[in-house]
Structure formats: structure tokens, C-alpha cells
PDB file of C-alpha atoms in Angstrom:
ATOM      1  CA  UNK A   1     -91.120 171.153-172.061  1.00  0.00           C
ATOM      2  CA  UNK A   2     -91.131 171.292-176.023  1.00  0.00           C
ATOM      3  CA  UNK A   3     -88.209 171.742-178.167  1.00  0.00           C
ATOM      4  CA  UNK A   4     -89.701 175.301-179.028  1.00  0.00           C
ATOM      5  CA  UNK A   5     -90.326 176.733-175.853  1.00  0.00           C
ATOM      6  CA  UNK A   6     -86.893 178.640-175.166  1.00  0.00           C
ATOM      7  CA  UNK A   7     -87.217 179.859-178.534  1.00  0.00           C
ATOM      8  CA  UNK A   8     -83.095 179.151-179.416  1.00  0.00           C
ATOM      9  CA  UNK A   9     -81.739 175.088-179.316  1.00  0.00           C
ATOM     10  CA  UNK A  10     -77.885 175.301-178.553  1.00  0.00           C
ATOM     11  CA  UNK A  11     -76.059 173.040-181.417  1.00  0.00           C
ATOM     12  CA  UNK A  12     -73.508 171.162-179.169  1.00  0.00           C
ATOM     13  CA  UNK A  13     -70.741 169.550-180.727  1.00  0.00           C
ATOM     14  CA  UNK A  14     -68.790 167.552-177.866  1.00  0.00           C
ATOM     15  CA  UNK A  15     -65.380 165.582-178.290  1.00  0.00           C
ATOM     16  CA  UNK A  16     -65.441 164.605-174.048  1.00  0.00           C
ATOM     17  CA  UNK A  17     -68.511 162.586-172.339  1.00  0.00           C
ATOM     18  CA  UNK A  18     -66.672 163.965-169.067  1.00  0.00           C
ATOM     19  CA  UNK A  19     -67.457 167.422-170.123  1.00  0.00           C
ATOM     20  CA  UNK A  20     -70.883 166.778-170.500  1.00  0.00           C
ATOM     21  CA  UNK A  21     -72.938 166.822-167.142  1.00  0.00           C
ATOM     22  CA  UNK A  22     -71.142 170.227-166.497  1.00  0.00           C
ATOM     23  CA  UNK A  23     -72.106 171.477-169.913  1.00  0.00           C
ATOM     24  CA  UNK A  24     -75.868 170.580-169.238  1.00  0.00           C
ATOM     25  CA  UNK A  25     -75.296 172.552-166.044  1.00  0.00           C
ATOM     26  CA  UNK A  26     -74.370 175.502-167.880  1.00  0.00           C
ATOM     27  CA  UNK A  27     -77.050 175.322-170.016  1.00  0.00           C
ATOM     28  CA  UNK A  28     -79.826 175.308-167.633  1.00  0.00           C
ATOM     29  CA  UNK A  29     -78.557 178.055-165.044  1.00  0.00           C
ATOM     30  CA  UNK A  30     -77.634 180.093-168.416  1.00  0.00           C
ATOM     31  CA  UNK A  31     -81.187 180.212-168.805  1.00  0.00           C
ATOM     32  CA  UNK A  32     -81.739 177.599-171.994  1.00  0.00           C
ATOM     33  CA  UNK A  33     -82.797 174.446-170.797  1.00  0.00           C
ATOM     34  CA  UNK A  34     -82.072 172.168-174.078  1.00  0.00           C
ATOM     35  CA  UNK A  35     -79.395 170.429-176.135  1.00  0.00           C
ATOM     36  CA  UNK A  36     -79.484 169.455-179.541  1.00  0.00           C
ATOM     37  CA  UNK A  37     -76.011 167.107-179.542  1.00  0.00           C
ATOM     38  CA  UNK A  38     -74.910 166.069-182.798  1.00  0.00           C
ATOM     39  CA  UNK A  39     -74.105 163.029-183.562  1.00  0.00           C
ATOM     40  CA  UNK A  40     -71.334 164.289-185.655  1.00  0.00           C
ATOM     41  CA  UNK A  41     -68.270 162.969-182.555  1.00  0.00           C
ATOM     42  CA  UNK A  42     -67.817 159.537-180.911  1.00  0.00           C
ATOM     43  CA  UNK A  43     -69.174 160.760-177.783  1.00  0.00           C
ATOM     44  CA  UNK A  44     -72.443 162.093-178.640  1.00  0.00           C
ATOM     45  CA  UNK A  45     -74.521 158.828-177.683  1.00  0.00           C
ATOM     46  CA  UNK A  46     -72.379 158.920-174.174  1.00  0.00           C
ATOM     47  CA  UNK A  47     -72.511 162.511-173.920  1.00  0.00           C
ATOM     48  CA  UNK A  48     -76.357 162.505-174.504  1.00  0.00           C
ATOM     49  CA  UNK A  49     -76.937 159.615-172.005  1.00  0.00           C
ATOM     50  CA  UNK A  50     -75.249 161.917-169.305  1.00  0.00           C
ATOM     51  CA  UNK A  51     -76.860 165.099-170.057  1.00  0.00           C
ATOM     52  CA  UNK A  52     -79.831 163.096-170.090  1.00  0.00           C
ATOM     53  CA  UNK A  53     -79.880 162.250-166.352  1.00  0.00           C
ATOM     54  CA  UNK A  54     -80.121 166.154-165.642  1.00  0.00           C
ATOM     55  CA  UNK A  55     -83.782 166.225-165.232  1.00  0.00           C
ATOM     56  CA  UNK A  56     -84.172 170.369-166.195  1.00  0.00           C
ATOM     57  CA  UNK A  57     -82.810 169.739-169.444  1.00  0.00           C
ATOM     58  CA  UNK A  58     -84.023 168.557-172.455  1.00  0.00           C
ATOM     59  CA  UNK A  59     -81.839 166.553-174.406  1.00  0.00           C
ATOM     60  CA  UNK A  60     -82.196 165.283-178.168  1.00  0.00           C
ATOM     61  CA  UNK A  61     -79.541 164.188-181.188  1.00  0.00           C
ATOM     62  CA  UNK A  62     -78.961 166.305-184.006  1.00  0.00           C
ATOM     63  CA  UNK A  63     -77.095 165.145-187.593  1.00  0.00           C
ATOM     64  CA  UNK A  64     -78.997 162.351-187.386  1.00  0.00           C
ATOM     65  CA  UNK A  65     -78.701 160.169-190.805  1.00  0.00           C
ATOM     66  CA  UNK A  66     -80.353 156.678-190.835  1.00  0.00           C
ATOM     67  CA  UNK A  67     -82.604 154.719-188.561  1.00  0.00           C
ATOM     68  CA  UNK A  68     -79.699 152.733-186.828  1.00  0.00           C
ATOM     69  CA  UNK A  69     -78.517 156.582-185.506  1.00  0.00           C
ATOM     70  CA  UNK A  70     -82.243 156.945-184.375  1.00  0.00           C
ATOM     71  CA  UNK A  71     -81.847 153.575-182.728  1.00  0.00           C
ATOM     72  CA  UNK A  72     -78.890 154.829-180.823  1.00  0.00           C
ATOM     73  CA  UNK A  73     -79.657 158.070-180.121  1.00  0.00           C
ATOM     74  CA  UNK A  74     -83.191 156.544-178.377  1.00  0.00           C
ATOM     75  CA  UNK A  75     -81.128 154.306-176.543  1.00  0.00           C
ATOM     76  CA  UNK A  76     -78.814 157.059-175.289  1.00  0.00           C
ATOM     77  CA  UNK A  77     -81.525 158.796-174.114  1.00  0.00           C
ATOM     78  CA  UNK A  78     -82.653 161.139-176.731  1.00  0.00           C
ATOM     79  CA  UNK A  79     -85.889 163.162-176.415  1.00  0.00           C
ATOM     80  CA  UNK A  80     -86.005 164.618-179.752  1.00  0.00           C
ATOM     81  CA  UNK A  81     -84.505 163.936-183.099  1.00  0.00           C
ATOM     82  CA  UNK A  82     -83.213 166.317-185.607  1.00  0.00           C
ATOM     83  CA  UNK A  83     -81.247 165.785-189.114  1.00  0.00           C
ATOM     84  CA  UNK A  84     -79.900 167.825-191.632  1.00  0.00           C
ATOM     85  CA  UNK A  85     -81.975 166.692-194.817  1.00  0.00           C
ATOM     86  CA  UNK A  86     -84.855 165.215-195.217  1.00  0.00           C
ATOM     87  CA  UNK A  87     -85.056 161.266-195.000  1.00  0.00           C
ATOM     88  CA  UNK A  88     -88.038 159.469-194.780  1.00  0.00           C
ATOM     89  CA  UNK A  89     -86.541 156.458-192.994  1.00  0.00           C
ATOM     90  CA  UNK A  90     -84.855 158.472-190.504  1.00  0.00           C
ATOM     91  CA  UNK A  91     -88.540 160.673-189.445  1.00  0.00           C
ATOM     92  CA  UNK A  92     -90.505 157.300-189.865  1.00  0.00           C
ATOM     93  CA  UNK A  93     -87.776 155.795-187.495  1.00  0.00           C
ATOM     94  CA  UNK A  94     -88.024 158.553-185.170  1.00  0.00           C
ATOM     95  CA  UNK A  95     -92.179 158.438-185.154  1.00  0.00           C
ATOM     96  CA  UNK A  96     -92.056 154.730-184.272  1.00  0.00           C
ATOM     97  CA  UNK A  97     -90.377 155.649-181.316  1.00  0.00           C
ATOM     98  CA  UNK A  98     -92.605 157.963-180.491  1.00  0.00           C
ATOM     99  CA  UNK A  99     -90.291 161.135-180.730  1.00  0.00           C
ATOM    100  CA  UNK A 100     -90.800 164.121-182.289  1.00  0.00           C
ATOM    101  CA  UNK A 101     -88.530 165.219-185.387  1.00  0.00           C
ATOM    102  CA  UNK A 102     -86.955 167.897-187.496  1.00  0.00           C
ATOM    103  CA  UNK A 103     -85.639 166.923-190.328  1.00  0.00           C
ATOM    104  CA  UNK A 104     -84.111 169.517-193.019  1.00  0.00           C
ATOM    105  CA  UNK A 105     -86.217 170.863-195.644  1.00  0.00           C
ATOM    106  CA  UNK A 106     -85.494 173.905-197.515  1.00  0.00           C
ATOM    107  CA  UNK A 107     -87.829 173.056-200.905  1.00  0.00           C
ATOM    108  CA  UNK A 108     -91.103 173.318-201.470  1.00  0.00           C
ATOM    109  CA  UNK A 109     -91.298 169.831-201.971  1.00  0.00           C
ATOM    110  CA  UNK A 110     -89.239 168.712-199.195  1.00  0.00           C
ATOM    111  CA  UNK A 111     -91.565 170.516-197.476  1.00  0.00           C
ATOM    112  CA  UNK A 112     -94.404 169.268-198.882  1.00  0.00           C
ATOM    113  CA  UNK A 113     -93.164 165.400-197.913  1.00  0.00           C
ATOM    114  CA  UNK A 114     -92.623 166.174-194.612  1.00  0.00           C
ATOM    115  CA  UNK A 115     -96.194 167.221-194.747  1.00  0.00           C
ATOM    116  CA  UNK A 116     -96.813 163.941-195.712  1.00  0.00           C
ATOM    117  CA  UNK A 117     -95.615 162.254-192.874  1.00  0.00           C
ATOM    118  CA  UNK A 118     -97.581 164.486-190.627  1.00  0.00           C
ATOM    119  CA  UNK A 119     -94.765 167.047-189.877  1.00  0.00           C
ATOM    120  CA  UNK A 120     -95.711 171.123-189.273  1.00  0.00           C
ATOM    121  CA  UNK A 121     -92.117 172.123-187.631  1.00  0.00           C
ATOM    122  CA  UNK A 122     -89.007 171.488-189.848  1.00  0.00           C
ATOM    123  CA  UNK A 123     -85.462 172.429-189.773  1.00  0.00           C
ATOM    124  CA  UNK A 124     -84.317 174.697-192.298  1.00  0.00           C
ATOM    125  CA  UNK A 125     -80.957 174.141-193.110  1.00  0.00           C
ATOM    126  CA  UNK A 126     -78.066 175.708-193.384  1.00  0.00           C
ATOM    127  CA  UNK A 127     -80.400 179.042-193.293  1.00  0.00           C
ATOM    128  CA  UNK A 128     -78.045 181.527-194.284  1.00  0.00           C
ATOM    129  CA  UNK A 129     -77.332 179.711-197.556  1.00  0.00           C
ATOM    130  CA  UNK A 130     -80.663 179.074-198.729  1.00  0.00           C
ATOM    131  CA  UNK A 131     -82.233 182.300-198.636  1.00  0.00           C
ATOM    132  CA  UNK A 132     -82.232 183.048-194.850  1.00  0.00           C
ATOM    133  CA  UNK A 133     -85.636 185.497-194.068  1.00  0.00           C
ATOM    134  CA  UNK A 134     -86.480 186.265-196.965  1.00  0.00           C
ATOM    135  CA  UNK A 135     -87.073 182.857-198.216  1.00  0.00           C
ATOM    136  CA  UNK A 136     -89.005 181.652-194.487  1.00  0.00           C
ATOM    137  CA  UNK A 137     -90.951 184.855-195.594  1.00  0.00           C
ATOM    138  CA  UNK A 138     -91.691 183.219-199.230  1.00  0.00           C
ATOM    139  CA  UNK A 139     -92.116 180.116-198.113  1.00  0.00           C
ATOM    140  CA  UNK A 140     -95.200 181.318-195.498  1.00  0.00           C
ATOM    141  CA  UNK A 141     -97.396 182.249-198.184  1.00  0.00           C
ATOM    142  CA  UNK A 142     -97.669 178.180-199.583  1.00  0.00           C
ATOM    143  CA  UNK A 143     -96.945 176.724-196.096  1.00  0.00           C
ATOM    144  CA  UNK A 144     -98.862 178.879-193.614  1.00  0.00           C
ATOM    145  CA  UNK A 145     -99.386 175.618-191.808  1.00  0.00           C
ATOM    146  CA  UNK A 146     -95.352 175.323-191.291  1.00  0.00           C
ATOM    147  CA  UNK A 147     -93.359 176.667-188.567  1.00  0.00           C
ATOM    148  CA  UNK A 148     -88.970 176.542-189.184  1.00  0.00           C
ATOM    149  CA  UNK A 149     -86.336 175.928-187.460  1.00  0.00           C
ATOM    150  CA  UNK A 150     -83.939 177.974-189.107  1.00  0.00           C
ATOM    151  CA  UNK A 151     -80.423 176.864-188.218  1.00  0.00           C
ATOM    152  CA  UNK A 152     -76.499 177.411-189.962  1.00  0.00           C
ATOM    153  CA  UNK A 153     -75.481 180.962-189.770  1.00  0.00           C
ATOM    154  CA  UNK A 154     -77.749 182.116-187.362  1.00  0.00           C
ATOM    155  CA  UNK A 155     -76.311 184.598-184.288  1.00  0.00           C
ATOM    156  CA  UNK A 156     -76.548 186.904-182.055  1.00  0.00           C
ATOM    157  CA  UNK A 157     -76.820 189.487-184.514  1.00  0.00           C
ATOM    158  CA  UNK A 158     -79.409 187.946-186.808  1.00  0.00           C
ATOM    159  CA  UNK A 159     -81.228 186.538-184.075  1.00  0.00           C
ATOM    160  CA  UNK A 160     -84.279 188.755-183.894  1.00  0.00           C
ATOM    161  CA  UNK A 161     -84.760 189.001-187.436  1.00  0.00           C
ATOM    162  CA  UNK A 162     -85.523 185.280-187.701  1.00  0.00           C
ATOM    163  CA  UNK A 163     -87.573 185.602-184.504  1.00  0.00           C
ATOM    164  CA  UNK A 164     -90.000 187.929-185.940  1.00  0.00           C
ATOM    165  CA  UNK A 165     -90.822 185.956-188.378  1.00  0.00           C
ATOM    166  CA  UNK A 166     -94.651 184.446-187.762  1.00  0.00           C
ATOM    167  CA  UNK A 167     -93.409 180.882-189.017  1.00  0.00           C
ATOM    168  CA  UNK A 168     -90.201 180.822-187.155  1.00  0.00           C
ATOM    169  CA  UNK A 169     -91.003 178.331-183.692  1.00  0.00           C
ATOM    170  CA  UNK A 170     -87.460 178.860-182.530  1.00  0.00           C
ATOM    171  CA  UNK A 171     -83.684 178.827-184.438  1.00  0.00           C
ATOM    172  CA  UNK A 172     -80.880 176.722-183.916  1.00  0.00           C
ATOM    173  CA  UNK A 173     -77.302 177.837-183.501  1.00  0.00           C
ATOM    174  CA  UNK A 174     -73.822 177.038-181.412  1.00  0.00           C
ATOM    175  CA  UNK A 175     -72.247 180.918-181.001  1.00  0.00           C
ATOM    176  CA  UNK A 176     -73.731 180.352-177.172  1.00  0.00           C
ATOM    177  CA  UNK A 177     -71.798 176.835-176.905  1.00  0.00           C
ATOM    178  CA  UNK A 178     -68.496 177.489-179.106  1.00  0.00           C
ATOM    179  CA  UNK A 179     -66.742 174.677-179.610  1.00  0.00           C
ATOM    180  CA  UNK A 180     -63.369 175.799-178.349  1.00  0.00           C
ATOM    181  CA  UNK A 181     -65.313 175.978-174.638  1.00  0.00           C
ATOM    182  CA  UNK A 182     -66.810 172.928-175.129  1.00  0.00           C
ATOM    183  CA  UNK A 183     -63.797 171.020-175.660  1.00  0.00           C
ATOM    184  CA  UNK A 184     -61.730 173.424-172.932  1.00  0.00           C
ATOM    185  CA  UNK A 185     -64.840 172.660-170.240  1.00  0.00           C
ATOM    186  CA  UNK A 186     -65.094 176.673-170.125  1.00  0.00           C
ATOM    187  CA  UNK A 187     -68.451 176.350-168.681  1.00  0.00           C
ATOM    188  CA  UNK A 188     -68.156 179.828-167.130  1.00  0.00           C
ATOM    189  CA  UNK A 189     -68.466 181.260-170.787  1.00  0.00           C
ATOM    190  CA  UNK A 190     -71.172 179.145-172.203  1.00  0.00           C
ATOM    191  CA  UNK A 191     -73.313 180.227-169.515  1.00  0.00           C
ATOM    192  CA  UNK A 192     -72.617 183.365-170.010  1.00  0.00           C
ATOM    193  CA  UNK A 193     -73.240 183.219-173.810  1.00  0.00           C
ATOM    194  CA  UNK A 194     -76.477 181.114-172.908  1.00  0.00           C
ATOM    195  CA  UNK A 195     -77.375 184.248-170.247  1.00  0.00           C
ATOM    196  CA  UNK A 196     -77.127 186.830-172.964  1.00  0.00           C
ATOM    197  CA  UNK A 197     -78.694 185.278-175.695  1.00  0.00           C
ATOM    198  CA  UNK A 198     -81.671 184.059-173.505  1.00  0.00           C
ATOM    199  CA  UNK A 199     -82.023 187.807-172.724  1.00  0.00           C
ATOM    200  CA  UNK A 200     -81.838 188.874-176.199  1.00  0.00           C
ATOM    201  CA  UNK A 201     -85.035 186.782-176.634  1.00  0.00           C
ATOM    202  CA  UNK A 202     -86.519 187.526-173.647  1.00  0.00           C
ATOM    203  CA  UNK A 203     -86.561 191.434-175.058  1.00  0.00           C
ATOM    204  CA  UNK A 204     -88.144 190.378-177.966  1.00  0.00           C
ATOM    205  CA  UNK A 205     -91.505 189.436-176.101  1.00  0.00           C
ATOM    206  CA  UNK A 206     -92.919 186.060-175.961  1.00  0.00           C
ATOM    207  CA  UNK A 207     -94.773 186.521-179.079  1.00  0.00           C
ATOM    208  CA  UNK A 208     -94.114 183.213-181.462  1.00  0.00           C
TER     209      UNK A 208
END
């Protein structure tokens, strides 16, 4: 499976390893088979390890910001690697392991040294404060080789404006695994969430 198949990565903050097999659980019979956990708690490098062993789900580490986090997040399991910004270290890192990454790049010439490390998909992050469609619209005439990731301040509502866009592989968002039912193991409403917006997307066509 690739990171951009589903079309949406769930951003999964998680304070409890013990929630965490039930959470991947969720995910996949919610319809969206993937995890981006960040490594912004203690337990992500546990809770990744665990949702690891689930083999329908694929599992990588997000807010990822040196090459001893790479390290980690490779040992925990991690299939894919995604930061916030754009660090050379931390994609070179990630390459040497063989993974693929998405690091943050919202310039021109962020984008343009991502390039340069061989990279066509990139985060772009936080979306909704650096010029949301309208800039991933801009930013296809340079870049028509570039497909986004488009993540902060996406939802349910926005969703299929950012999916029509040609150069948009998939977004990244956590309104279908809100923190408040991550930490209260409400897995009943995360798959749910995961149900609907897997829906929304199936109504937009498969079209990327």
C-alpha cells in the first residue's frame, strides 16, 4: 500500500501505547488503513511499534526533527517518515533507511531542494496558513512535477477542494482521530469519523 492510496493520512496524536492496537483497529474497519503518529508524545515510538503489528495498516512517524527521531521511529517500526519543515539530514536519514519521506515545504525553494534530493511528494505545511489552494494552484505551474500533501487546517469541509486539485496526492488531517477520543479510547467515534470521511472521498471519484 502507499501512503497516497486512501487519499486522507489520519494525524494521530496519542498520550497511551494501551490505546493504540484498538485505535489501529478503528482505523482500518473505518475504512482508512494508515497512521501518521507524531512523534510529538512519549508514546509515539511504543504506540507505533504496536500499531505496527496490525498487518492492514500502514504505520509511519510524523513531526519528525533530526536523524536520531528517524533512528527511532525505524526501530519502532515506522514505514514512512514525515516532518514538518524541510531538513536535509532528517530526508537523507530517512532515504538511508530506505523509507520514503515528506518533509514540509511551502517555498519555492524548499521545494526546489527537496527536488534535489530526489523528492516529487512533499508535505505542505500548515496549509491553511500558507496560502491553502490557491497557492498548491500557483505552485503547479513551476512544479508540475510535484504532488502535496497539504496538511494543518484541513477538514471535512475543505476536503474536496484540496482533492481536486491535480497536484494534491492525498491531505493530512486529525478531525477523523480527535484527540479527546484518542486519549478517552472512544474508538466507536473515530471509526465513525474515519467511515464518513472515507466516504466523502470515495464520492469524489478516484481521480488523483
Amino acid at each position: 500500500m502507499h501512503v497516497a492510496d486512501n487519499r486522507i493520512i489520519p494525524v494521530v496524536v496519542i498520550n497511551r501505547a494501551d490505546h493504540a492496537e484498538a485505535l489501529g483497529e478503528a482505523l482500518v474497519t473505518g475504512g482508512i488503513p494508515i497512521a501518521e503518529v507524531t512523534f510529538r508524545t512519549a508514546a509515539a515510538p511504543e504506540a507505533i511499534q504496536r500499531m505496527s503489528a496490525n498487518p492492514d495498516l500502514l504505520v509511519g512517524a510524523g513531526t519528525v526533527l533530526n536523524p536520531a527521531q528517524v533512528d527511532q521511529a525505524v526501530d519502532a517500526g515506522a514505514r514512512f517518515i514525515v516532518s514538518p519543515g524541510f531538513s536535509t539530514a532528517v530526508v537523507k536519514r530517512a532515504q538511508q533507511h530506505g523509507l520514503p519521506v515528506f518533509p514540509g515545504a511551502v517555498t519555492p525553494s524548499e521545494i526546489m531542494a527537496a527536488l534535489d534530493l530526489g523528492l516529487t511528494t512533499i508535505k505542505f505545511f500548515p496549509a491553511n496558513v500558507y496560502g491553502g489552494p490557491a497557492a498548491l494552484k500557483a505552485l503547479g505551474a513551476p512544479f508540475p512535477q510535484v504532488r502535496f500533501i497539504p496538511t494543518g487546517g484541513v477538514s471535512a469541509e475543505n476536503l474536496a477542494i484540496y482533492l481536486s486539485l491535480p497536484n494534491v496526492a492525498a491531505v493530512g488531517g486529525s478531525w477523523m482521530v480527535p484527540a479527546s477520543a484518542v486519549d478517552a479510547g472512544d474508538m466507536d467515534t473515530i471509526r465513525t469519523l474515519c467511515a464518513e470521511a472515507s466516504a466523502a472521498v470515495a464520492s469524489l471519484g478516484t481521480e488523483a
